PDB file of C-alpha atoms in Angstrom:
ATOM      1  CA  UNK A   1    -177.413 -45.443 160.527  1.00  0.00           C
ATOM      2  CA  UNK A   2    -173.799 -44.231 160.987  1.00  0.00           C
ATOM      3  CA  UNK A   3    -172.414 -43.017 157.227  1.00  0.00           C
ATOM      4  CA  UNK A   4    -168.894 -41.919 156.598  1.00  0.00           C
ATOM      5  CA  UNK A   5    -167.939 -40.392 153.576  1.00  0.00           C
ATOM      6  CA  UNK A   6    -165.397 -39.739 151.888  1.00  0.00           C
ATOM      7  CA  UNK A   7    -164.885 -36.291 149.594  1.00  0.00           C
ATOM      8  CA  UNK A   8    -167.077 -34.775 152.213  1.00  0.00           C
ATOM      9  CA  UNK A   9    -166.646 -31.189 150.868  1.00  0.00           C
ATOM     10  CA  UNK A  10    -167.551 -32.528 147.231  1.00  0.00           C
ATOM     11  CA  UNK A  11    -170.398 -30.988 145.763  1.00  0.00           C
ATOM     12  CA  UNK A  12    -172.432 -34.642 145.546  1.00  0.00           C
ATOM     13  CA  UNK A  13    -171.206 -35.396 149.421  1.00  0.00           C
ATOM     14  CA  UNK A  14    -172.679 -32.008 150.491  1.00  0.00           C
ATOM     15  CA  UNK A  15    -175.962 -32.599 148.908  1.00  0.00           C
ATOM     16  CA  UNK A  16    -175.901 -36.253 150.582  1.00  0.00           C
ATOM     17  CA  UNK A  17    -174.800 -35.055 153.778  1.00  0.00           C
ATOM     18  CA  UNK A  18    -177.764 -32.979 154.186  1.00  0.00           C
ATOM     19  CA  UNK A  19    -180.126 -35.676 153.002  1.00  0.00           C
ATOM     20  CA  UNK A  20    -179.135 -38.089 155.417  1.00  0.00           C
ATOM     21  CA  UNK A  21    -178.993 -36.245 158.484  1.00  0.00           C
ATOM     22  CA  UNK A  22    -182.163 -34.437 157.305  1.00  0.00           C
ATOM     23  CA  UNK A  23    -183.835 -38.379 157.671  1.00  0.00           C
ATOM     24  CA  UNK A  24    -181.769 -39.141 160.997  1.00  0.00           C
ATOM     25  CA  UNK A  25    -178.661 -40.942 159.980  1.00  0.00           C
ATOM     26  CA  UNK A  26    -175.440 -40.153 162.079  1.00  0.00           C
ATOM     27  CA  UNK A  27    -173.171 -38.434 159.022  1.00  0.00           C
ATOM     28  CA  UNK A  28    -169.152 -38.002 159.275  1.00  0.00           C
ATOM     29  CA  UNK A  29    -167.297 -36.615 156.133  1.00  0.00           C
ATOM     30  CA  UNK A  30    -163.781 -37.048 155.364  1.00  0.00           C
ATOM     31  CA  UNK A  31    -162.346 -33.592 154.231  1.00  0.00           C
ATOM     32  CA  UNK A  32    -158.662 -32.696 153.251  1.00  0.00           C
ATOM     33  CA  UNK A  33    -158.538 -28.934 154.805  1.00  0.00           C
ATOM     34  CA  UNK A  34    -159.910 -27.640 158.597  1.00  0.00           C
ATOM     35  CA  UNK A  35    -161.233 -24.686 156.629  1.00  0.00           C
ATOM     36  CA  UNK A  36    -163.705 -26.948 154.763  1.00  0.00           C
ATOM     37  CA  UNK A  37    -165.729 -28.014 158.083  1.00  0.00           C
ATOM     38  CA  UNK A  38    -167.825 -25.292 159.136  1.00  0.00           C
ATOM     39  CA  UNK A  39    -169.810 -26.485 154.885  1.00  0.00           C
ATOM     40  CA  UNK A  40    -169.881 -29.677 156.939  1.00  0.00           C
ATOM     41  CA  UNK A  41    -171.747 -29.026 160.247  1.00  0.00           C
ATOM     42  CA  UNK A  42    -174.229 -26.558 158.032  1.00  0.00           C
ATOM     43  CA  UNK A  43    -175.369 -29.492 156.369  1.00  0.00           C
ATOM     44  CA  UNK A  44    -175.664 -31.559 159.121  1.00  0.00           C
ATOM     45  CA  UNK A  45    -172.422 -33.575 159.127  1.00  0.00           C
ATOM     46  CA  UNK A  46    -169.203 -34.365 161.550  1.00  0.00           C
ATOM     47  CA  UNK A  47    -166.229 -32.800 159.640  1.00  0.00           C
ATOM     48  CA  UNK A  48    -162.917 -35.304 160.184  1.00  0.00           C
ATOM     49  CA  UNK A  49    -160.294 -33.900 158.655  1.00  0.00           C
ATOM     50  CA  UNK A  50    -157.931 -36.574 157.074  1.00  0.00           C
ATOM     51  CA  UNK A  51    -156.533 -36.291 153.518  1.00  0.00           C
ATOM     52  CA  UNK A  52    -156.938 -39.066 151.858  1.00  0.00           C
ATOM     53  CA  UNK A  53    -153.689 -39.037 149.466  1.00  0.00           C
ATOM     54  CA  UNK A  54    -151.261 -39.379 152.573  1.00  0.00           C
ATOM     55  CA  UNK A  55    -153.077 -41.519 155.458  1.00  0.00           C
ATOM     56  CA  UNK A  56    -152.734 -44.833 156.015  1.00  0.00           C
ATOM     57  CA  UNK A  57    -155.356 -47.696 156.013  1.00  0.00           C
ATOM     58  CA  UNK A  58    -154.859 -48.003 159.724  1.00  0.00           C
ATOM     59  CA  UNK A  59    -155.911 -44.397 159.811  1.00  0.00           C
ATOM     60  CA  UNK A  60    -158.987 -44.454 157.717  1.00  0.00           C
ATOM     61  CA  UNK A  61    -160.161 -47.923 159.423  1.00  0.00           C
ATOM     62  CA  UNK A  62    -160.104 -46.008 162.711  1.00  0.00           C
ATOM     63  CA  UNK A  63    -162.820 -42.950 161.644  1.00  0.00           C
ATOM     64  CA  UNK A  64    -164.642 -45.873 159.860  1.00  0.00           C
ATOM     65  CA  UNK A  65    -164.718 -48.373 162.525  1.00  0.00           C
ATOM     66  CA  UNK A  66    -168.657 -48.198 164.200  1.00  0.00           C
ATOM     67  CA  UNK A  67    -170.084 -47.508 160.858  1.00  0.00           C
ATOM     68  CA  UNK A  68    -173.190 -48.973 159.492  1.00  0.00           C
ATOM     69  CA  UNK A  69    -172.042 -47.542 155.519  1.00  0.00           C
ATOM     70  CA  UNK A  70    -169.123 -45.789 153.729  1.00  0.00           C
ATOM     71  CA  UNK A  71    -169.604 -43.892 150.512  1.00  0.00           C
ATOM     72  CA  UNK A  72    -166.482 -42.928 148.252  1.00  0.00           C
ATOM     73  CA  UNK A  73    -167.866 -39.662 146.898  1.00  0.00           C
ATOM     74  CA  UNK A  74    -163.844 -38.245 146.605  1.00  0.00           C
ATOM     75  CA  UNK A  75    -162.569 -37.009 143.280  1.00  0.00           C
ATOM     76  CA  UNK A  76    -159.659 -34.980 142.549  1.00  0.00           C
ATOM     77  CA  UNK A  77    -161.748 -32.615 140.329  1.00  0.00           C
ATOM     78  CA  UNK A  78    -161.767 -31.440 136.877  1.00  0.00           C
ATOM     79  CA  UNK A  79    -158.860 -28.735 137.392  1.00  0.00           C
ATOM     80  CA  UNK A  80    -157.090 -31.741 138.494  1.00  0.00           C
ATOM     81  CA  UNK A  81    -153.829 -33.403 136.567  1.00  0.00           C
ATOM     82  CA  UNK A  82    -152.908 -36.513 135.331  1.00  0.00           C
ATOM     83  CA  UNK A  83    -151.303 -37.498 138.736  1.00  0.00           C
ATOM     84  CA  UNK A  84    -153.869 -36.855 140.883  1.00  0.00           C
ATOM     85  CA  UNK A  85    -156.358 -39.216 139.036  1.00  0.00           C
ATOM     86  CA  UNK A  86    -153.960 -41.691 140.072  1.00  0.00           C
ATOM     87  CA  UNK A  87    -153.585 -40.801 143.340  1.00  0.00           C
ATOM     88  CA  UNK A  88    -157.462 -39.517 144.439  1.00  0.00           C
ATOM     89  CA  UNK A  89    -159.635 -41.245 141.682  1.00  0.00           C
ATOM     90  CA  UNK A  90    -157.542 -44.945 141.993  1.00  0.00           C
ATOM     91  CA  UNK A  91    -155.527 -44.998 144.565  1.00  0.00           C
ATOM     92  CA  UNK A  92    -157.889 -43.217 147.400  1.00  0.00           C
ATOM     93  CA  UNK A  93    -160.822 -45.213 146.448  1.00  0.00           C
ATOM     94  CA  UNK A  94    -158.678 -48.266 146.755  1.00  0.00           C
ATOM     95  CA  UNK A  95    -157.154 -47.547 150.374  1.00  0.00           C
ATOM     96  CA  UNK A  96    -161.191 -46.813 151.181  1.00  0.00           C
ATOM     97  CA  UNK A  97    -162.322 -49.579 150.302  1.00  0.00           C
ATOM     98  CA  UNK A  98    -159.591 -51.432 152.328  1.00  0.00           C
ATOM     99  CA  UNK A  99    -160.149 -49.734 155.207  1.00  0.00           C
ATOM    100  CA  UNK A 100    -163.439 -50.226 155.234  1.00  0.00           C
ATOM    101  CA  UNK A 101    -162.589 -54.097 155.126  1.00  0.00           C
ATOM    102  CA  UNK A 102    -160.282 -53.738 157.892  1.00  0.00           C
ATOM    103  CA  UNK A 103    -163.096 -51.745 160.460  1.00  0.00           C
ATOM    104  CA  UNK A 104    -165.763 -54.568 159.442  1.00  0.00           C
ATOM    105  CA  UNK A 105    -168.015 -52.232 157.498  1.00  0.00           C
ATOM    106  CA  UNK A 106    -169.684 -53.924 154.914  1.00  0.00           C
ATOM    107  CA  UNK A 107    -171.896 -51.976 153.228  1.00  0.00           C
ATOM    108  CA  UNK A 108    -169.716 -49.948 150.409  1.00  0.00           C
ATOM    109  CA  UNK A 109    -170.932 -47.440 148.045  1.00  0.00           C
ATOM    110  CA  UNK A 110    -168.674 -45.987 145.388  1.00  0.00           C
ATOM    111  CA  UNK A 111    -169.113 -42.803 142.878  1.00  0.00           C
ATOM    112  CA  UNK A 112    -168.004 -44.152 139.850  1.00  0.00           C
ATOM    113  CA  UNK A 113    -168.326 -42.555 136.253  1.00  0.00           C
ATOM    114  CA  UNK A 114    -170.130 -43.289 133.005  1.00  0.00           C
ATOM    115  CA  UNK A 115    -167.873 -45.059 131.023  1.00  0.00           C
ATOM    116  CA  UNK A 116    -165.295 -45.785 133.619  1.00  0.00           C
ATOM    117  CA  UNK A 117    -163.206 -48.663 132.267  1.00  0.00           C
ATOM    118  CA  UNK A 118    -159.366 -50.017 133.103  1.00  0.00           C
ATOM    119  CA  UNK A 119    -158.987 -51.032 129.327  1.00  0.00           C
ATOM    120  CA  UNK A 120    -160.242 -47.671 128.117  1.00  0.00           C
ATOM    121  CA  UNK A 121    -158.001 -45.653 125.234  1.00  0.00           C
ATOM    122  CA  UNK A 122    -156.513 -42.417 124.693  1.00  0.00           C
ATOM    123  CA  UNK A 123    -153.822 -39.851 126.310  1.00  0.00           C
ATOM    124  CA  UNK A 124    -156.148 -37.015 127.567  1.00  0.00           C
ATOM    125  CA  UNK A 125    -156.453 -35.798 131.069  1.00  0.00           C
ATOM    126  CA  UNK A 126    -160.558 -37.018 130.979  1.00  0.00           C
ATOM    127  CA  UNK A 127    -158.862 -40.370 129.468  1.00  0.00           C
ATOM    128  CA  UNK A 128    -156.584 -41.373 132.712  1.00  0.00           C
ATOM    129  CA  UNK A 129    -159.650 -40.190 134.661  1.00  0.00           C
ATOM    130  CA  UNK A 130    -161.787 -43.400 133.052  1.00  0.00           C
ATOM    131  CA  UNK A 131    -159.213 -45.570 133.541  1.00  0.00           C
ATOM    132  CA  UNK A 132    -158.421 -44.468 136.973  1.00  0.00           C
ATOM    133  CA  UNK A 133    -161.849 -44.701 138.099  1.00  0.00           C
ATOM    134  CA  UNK A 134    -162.449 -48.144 136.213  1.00  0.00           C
ATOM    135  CA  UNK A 135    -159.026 -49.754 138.081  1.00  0.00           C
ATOM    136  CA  UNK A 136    -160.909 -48.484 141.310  1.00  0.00           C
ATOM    137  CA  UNK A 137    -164.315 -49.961 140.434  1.00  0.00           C
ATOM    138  CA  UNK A 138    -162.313 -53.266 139.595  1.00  0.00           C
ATOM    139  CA  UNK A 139    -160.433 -53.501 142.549  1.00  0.00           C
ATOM    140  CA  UNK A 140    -164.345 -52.801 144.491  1.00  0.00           C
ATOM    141  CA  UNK A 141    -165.457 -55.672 142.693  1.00  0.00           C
ATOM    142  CA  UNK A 142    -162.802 -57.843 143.741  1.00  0.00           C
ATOM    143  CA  UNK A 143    -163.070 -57.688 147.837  1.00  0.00           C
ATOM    144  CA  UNK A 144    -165.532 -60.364 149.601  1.00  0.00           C
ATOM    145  CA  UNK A 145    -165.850 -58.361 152.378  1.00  0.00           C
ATOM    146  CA  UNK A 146    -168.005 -55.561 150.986  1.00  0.00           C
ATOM    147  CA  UNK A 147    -171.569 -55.338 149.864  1.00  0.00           C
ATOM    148  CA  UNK A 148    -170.478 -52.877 147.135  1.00  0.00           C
ATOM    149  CA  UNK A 149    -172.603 -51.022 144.880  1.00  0.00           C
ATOM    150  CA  UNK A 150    -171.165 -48.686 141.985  1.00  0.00           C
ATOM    151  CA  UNK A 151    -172.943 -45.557 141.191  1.00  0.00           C
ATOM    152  CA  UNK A 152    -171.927 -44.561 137.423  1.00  0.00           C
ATOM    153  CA  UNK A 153    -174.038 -41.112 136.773  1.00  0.00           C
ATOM    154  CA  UNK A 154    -173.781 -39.475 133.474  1.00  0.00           C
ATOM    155  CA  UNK A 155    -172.948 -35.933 132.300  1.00  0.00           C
ATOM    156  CA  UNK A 156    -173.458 -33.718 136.039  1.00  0.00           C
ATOM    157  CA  UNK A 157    -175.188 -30.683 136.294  1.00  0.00           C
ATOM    158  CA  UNK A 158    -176.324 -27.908 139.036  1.00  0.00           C
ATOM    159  CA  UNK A 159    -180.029 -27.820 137.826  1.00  0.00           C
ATOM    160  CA  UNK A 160    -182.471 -28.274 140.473  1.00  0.00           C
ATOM    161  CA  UNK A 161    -183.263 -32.284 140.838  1.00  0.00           C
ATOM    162  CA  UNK A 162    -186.570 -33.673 139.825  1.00  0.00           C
ATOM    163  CA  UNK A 163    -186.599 -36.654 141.454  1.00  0.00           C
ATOM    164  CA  UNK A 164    -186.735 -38.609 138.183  1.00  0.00           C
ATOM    165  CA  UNK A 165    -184.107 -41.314 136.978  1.00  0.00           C
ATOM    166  CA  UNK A 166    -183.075 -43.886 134.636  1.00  0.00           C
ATOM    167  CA  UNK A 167    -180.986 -46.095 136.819  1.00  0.00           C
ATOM    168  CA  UNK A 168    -180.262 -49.418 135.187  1.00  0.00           C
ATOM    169  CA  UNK A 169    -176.881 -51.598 134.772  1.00  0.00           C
ATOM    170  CA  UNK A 170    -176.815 -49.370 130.923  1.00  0.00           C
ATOM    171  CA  UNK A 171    -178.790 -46.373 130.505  1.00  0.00           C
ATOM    172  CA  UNK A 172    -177.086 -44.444 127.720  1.00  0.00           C
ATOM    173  CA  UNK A 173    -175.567 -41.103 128.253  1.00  0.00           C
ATOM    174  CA  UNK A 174    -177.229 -38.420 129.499  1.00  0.00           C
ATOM    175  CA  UNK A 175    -177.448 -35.313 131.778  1.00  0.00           C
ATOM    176  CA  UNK A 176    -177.924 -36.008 135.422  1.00  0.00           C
ATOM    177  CA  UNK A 177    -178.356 -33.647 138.471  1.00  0.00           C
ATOM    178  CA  UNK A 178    -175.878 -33.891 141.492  1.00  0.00           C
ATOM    179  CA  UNK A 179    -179.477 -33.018 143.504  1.00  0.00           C
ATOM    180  CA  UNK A 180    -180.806 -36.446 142.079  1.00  0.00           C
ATOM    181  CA  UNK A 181    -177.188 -38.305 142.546  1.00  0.00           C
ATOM    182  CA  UNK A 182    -177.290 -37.659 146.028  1.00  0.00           C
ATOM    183  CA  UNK A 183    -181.062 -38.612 146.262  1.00  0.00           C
ATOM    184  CA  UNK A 184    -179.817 -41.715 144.524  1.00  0.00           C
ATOM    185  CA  UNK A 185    -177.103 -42.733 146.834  1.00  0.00           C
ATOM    186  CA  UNK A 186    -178.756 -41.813 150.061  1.00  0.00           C
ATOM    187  CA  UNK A 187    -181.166 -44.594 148.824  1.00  0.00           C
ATOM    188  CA  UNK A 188    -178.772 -47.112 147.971  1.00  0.00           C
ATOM    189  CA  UNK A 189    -176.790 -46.761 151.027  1.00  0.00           C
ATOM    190  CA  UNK A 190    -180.272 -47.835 152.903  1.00  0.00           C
ATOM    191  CA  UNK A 191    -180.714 -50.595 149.852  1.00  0.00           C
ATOM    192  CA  UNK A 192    -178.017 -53.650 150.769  1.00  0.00           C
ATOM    193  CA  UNK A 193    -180.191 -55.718 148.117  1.00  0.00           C
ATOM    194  CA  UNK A 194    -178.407 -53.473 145.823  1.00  0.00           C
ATOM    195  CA  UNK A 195    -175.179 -54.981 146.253  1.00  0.00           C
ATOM    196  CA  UNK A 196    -172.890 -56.598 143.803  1.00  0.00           C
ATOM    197  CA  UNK A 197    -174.528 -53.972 140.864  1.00  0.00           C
ATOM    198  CA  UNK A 198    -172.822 -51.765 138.799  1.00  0.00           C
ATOM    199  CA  UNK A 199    -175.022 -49.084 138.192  1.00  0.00           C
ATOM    200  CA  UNK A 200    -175.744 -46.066 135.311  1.00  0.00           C
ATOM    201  CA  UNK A 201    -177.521 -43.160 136.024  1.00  0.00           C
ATOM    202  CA  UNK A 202    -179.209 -40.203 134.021  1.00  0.00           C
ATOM    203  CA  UNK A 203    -182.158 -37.976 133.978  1.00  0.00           C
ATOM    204  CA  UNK A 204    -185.606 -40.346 133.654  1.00  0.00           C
ATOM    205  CA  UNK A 205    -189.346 -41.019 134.055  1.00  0.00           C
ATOM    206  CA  UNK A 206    -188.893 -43.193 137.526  1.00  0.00           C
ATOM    207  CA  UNK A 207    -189.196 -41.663 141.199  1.00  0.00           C
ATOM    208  CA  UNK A 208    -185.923 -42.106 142.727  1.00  0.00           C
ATOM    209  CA  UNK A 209    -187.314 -44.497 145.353  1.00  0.00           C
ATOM    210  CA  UNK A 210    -189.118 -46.981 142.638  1.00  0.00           C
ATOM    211  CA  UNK A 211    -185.855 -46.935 140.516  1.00  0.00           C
ATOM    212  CA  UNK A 212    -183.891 -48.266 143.359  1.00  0.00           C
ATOM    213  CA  UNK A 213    -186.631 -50.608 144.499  1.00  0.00           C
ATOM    214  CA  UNK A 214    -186.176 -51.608 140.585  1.00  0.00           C
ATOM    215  CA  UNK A 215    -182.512 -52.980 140.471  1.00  0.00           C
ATOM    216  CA  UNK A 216    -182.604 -54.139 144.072  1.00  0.00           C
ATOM    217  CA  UNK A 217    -185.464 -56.219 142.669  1.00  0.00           C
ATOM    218  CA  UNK A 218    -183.300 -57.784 139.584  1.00  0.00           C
TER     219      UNK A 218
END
């Protein structure tokens, strides 16, 4: 398969990267800075530099166009303001998405976040972020022309993964390691029977592959 993803220099993206090229998949990352794409080739992926907050859709359509998959694994980060949630979280997701319409690639994955919502309350910076990443999940939901699949992990961490999940339309909350997120979504790109689920994920009992067989099943 040819993947393109986008927040290739995030700390999920790098983990997938190197899964999927480690199992044979053609790999290209979308990263904001040159300096950022020597990470890239080290874990096995084409660095294309495009920033995602200034392109157009014509531009992103054009590195997506030939793909088999694209993954939205961007995020403007937790040092991040209140306009950047806006403008990475919503509105980069969104332009994604419609480029990914416009080069004919179907298959859509999105990393969402636990309790991700459009309607959801409050004025702090971690507030705008749910709602920004809820009015991007919404808008996902709304195009005909993806197979989409939303990935909503819980609290991240940098342990070591286990290979274990809870992955289910509600878990809970719960910890969750970026090792078993990326585990998670290199499956579910390679799942289309997935599609059209919103999905929670934490720290469980079931081997990654089996929890994805799971949902696809449902």
């Amino acid at each position: 398969m040819r993947i393109v993803i986008a927040g290739g220099h995030g700390q999920i993206a790098l983990r997938l990267e190197r899964l999927l090229a480690a199992r044979g998949d053609e790999v290209a990352g979308l990263i904001r800075k040159a300096e950022q794409a020597e990470d890239l080739r080290q874990a096995g992926a084409k660095p294309v530099v495009l920033d995602l907050e200034s392109a157009s859709v014509d531009e992103v359509a054009e590195r997506l166009r030939g793909a088999d998959a694209a993954v939205f694994a961007a995020g403007a980060g937790p040092g991040s303001g209140v306009a950047r949630k806006d403008t990475v979280d919503k509105a980069a997701a969104v332009l994604f998405a419609d480029a990914a319409v416009k080069a004919g690639v179907r298959r859509f994955v999105i990393v969402s976040s636990m309790g991700a919502d459009p309607g959801h309350q409050g004025d702090e910076i971690f507030d705008v972020y749910l709602r920004a990443k809820g009015d991007a999940d919404a808008y996902v939901r709304g195009l005909d022309a993806l197979d989409w699949t939303i990935l909503r992990p819980g609290q991240l961490t940098d342990d070591a993964g286990t290979g274990l999940v809870r992955l289910e339309a509600r878990t809970g909350r719960g910890p969750i390691p970026r090792d078993d997120v990326a585990a998670v979504l290199a499956e579910l790109v390679d799942t289309p029977a997935t599609a059209g689920l919103t999905l929670e994920l934490i720290s469980g009992s079931a081997p990654v592959s089996v929890a994805v067989k799971s949902v696809a099943g449902n």
